[in-house]
mmCIF file of C-alpha atoms in Angstrom:
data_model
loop_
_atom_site.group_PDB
_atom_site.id
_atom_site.type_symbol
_atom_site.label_atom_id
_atom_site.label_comp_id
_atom_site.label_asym_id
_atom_site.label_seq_id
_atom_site.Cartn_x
_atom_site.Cartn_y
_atom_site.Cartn_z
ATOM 1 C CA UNK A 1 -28.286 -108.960 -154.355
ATOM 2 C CA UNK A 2 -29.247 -105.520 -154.073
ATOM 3 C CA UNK A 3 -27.290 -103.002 -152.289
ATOM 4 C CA UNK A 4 -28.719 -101.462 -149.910
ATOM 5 C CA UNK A 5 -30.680 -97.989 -149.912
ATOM 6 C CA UNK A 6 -29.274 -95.059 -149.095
ATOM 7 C CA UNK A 7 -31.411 -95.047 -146.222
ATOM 8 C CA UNK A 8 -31.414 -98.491 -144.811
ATOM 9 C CA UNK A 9 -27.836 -97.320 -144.305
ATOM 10 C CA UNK A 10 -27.960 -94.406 -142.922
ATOM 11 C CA UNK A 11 -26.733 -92.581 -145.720
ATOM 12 C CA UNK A 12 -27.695 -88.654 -145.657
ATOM 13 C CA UNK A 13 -27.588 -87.060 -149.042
ATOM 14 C CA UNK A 14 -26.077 -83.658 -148.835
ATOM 15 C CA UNK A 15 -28.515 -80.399 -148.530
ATOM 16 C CA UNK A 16 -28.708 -77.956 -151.822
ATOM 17 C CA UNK A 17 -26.657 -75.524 -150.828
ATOM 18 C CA UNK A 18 -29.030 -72.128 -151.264
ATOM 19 C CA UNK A 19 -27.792 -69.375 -153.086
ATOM 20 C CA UNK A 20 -27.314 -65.938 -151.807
ATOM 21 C CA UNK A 21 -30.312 -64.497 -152.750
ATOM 22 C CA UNK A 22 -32.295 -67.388 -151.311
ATOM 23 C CA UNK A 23 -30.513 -67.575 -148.493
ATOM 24 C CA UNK A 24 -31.710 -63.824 -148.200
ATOM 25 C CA UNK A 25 -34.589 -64.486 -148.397
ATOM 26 C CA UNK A 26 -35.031 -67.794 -146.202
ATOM 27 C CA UNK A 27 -33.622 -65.405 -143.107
ATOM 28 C CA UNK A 28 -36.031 -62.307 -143.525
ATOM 29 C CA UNK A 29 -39.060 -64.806 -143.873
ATOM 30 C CA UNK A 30 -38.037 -66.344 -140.660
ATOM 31 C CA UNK A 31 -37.402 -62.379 -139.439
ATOM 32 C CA UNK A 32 -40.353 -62.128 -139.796
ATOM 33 C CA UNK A 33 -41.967 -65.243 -137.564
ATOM 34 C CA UNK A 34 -39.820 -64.322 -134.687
ATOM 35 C CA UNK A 35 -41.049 -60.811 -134.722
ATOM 36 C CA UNK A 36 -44.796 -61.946 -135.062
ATOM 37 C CA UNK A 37 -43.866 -64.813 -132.469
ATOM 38 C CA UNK A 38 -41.877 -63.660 -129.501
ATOM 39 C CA UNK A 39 -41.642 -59.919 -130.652
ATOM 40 C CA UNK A 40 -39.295 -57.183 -131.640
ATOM 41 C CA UNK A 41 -37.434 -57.257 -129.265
ATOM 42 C CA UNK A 42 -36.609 -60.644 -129.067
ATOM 43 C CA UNK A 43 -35.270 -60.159 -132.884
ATOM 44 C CA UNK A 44 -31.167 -60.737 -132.311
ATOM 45 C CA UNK A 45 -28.966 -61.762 -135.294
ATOM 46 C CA UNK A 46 -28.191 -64.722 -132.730
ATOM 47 C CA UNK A 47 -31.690 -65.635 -132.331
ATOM 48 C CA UNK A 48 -32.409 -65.708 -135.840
ATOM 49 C CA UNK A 49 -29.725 -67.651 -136.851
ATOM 50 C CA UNK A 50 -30.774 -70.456 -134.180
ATOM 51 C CA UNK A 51 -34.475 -70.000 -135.559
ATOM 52 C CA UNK A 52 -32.988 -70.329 -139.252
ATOM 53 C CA UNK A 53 -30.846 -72.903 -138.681
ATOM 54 C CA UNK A 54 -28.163 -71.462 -139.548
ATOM 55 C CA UNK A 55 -24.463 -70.510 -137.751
ATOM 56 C CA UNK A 56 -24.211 -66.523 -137.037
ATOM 57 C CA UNK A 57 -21.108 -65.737 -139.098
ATOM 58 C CA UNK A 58 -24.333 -66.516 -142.067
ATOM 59 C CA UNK A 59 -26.613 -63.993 -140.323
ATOM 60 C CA UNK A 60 -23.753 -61.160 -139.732
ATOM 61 C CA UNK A 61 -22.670 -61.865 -143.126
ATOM 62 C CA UNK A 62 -26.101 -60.680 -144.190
ATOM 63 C CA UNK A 63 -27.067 -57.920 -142.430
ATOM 64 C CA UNK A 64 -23.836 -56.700 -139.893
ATOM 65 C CA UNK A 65 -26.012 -55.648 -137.265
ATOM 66 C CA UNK A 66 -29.863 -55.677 -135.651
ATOM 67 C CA UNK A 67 -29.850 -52.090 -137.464
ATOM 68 C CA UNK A 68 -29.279 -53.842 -140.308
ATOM 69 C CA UNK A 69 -32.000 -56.209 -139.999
ATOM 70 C CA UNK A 70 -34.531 -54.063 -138.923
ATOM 71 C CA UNK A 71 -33.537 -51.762 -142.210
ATOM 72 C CA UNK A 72 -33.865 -55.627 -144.698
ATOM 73 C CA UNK A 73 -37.531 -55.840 -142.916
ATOM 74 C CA UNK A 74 -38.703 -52.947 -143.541
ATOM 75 C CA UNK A 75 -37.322 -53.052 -147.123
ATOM 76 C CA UNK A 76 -38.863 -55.994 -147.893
ATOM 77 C CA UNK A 77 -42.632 -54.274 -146.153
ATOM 78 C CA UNK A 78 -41.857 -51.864 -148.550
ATOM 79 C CA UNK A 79 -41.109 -53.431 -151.643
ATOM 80 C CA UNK A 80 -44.408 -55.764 -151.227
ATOM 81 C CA UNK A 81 -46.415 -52.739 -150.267
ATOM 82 C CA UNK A 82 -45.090 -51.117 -153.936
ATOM 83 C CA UNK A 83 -45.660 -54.140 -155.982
ATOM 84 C CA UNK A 84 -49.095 -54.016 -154.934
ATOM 85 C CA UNK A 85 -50.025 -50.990 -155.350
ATOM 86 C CA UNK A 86 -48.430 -50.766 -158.934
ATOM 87 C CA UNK A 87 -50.360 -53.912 -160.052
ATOM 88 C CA UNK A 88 -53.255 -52.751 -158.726
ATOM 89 C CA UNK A 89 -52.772 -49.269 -159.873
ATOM 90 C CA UNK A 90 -52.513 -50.826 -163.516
ATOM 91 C CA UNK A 91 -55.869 -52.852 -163.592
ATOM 92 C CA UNK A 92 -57.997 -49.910 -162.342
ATOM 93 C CA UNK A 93 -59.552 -46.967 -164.628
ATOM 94 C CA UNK A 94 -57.186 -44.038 -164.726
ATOM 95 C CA UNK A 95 -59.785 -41.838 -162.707
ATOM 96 C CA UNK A 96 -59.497 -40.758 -159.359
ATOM 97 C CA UNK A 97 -62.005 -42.378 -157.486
ATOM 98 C CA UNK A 98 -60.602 -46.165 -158.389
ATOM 99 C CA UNK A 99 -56.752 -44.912 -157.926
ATOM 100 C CA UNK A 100 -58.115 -43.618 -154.079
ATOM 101 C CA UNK A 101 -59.242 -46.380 -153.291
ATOM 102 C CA UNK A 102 -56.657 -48.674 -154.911
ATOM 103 C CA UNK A 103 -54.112 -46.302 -152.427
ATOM 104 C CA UNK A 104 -56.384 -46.799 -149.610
ATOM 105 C CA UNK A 105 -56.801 -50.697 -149.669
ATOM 106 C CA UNK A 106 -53.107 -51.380 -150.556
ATOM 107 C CA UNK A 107 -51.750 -49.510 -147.746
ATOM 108 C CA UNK A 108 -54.127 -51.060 -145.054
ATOM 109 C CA UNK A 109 -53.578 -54.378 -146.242
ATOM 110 C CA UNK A 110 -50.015 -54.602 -146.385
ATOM 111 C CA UNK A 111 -49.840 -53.728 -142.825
ATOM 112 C CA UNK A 112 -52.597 -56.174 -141.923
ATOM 113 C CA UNK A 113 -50.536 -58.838 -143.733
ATOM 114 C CA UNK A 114 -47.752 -58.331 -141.467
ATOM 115 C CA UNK A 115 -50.079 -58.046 -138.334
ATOM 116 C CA UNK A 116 -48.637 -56.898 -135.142
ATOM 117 C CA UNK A 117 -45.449 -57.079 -136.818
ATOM 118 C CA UNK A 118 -44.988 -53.995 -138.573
ATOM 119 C CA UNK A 119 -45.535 -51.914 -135.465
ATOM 120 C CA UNK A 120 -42.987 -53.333 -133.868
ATOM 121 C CA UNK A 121 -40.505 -52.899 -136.568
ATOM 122 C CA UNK A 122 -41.498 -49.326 -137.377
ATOM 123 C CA UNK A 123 -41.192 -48.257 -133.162
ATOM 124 C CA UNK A 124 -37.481 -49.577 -133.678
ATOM 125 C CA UNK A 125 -36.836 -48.106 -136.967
ATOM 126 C CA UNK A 126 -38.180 -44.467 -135.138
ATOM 127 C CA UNK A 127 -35.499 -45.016 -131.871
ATOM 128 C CA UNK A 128 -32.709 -45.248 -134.315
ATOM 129 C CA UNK A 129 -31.077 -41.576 -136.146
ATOM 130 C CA UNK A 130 -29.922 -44.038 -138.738
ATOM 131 C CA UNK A 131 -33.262 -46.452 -139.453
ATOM 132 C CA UNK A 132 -34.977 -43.160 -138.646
ATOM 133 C CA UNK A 133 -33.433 -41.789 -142.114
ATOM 134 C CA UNK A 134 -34.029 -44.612 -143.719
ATOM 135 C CA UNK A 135 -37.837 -45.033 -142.502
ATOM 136 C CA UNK A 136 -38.114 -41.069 -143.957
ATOM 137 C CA UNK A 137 -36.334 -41.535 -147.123
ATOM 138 C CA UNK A 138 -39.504 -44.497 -148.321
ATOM 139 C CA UNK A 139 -41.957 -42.476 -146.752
ATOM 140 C CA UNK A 140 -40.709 -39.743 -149.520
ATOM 141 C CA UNK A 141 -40.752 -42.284 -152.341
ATOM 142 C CA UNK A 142 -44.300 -43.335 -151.343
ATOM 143 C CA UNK A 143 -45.811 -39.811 -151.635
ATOM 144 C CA UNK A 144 -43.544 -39.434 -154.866
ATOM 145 C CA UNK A 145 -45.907 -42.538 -156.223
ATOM 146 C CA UNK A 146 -48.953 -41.422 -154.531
ATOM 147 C CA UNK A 147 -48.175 -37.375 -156.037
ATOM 148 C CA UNK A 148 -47.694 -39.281 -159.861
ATOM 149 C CA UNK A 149 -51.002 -41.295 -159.182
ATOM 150 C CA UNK A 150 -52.844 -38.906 -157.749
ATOM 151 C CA UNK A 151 -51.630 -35.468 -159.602
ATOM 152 C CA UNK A 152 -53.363 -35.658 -162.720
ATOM 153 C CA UNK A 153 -56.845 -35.442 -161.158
ATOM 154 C CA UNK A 154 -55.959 -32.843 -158.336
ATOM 155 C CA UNK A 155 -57.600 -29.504 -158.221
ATOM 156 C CA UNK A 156 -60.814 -29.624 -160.135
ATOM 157 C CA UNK A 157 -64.041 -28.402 -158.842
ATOM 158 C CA UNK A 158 -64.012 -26.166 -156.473
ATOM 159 C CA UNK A 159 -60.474 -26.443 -155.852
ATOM 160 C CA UNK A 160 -59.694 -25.096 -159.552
ATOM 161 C CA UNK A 161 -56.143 -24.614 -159.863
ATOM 162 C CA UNK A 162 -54.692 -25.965 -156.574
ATOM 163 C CA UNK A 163 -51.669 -27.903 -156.591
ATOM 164 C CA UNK A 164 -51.244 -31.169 -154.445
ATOM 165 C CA UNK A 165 -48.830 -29.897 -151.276
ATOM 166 C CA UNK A 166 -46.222 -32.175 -149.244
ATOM 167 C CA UNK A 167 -48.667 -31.165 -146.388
ATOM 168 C CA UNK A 168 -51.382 -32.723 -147.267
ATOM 169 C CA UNK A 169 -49.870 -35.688 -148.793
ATOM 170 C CA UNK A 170 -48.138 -36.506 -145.300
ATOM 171 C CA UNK A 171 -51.285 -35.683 -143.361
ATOM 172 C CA UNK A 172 -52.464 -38.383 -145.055
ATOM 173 C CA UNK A 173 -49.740 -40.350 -144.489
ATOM 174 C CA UNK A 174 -50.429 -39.822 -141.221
ATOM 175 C CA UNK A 175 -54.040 -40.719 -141.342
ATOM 176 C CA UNK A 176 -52.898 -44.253 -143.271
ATOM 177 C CA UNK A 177 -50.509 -45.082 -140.605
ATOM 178 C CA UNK A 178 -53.072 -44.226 -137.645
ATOM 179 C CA UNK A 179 -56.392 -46.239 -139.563
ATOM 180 C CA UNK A 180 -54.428 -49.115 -140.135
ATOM 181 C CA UNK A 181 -53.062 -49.314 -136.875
ATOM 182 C CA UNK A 182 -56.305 -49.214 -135.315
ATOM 183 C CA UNK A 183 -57.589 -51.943 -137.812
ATOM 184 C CA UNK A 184 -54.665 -54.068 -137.007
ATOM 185 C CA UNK A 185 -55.632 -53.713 -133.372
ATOM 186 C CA UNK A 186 -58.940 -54.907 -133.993
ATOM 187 C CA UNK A 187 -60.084 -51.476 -132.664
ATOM 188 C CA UNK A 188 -61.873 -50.356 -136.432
ATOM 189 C CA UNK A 189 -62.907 -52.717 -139.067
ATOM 190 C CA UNK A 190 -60.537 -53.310 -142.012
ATOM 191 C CA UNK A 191 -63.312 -52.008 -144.310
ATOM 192 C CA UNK A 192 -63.596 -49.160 -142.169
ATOM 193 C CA UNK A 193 -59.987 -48.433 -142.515
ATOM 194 C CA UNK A 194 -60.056 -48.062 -145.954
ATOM 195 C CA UNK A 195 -63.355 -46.372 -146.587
ATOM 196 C CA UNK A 196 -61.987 -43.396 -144.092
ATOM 197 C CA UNK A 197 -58.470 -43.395 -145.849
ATOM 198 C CA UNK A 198 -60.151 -43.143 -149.216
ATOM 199 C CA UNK A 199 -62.311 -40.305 -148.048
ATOM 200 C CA UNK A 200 -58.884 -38.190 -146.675
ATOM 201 C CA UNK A 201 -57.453 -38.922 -150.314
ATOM 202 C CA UNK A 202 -60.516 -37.571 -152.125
ATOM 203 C CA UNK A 203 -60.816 -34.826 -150.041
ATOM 204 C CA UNK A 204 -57.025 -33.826 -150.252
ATOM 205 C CA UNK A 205 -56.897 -34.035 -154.201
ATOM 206 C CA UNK A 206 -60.252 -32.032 -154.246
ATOM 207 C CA UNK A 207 -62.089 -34.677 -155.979
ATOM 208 C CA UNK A 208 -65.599 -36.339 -156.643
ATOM 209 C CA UNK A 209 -65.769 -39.458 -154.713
ATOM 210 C CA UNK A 210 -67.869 -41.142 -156.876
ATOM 211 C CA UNK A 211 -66.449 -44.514 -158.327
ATOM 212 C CA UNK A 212 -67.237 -43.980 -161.771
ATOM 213 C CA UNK A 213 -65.006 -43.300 -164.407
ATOM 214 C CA UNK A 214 -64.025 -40.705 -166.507
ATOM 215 C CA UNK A 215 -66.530 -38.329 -164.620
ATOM 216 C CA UNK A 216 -63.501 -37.741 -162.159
ATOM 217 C CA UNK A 217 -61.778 -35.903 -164.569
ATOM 218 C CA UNK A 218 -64.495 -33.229 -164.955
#
């Protein structure tokens, strides 16, 4: 006689316990739904963990407070939006046109991944001192990338000799945050988006917007 199956009788086998880093990344993912779901807002370390499945003491453990969970989402925006861009960055010609637009599309699409969640998150991360600081200090590492990228090719033409500013660079900061915005409202075309942010890039570096090659560098 055969005994009987572990689920004729009811027999549960016990759930894989998930390690920390998985566990990490089980409760931004689902972050992330509630925020594209029922809003900002409605983001509460209590609400996630009922949402994750999880007990609270897991979600405090984690991230301490809703500062602190704001601060893991936009992390993990920003480390997608960098992996991106430096793959992308690698497969392209090392001339300006292709890096422009390899800037342009990367940034446009990583907030039209997240949808109308990234507004959200960045309006909190601007009402707090504290996410405000944190907000500034990847905003300064993204230029830094952008400045490496874009450096080499800056100043030729009639702009002989003129070095790439921190004023322009977060003008066009700016300009990304305002063009992808008004794709992600529908208001502008994705394309659109990225063909204007290109153009502020080319014209900030003082470039030829052609998408050749190694005529860029001339």
């Amino acid at each position: 006689m055969k005994p009987p199956s572990p689920i004729a009788s009811g027999f549960k086998a016990p759930r894989r316990r998930l390690t920390r880093e998985d566990r990490l990344r089980q409760l931004v993912d689902v972050a992330w739904q509630v925020v594209g779901q029922e809003g900002t807002d409605a983001l509460t370390l209590g609400r996630l963990a009922e949402r994750a499945g999880v007990t609270k003491p897991v979600v405090y453990d984690h991230f301490g407070t809703r500062n602190g969970l704001l601060a893991a989402l936009y992390q993990d925006y920003d480390a997608r939006q960098t992996a991106l861009m430096d793959q992308a960055i690698a497969e392209v010609a090392p001339a300006l046109a292709p890096r422009a637009r390899v800037i342009a599309s990367c940034y446009v699409d990583c907030v039209l991944t997240q949808g109308r969640e990234i507004p959200g998150v960045l309006a909190a991360l601007a009402g707090s001192p504290e996410l405000g600081a944190l907000k500034r200090q990847y905003q300064l590492a993204f230029i830094d990338k952008c400045r490496a990228i874009l450096g080499p090719f800056a100043g030729h033409g009639p702009f002989a000799g003129r070095a790439l500013d921190a004023a322009g660079f977060w003008a066009m900061l700016g300009a990304a945050d305002g063009v992808s915005d008004a794709a992600a409202a529908g208001e502008i075309t994705p394309d659109d988006a990225k063909d204007a942010l290109f153009r502020i890039i080319i014209a900030m570096v003082g470039g030829d917007a052609g998408e050749g090659g190694d005529h860029d560098r001339a």
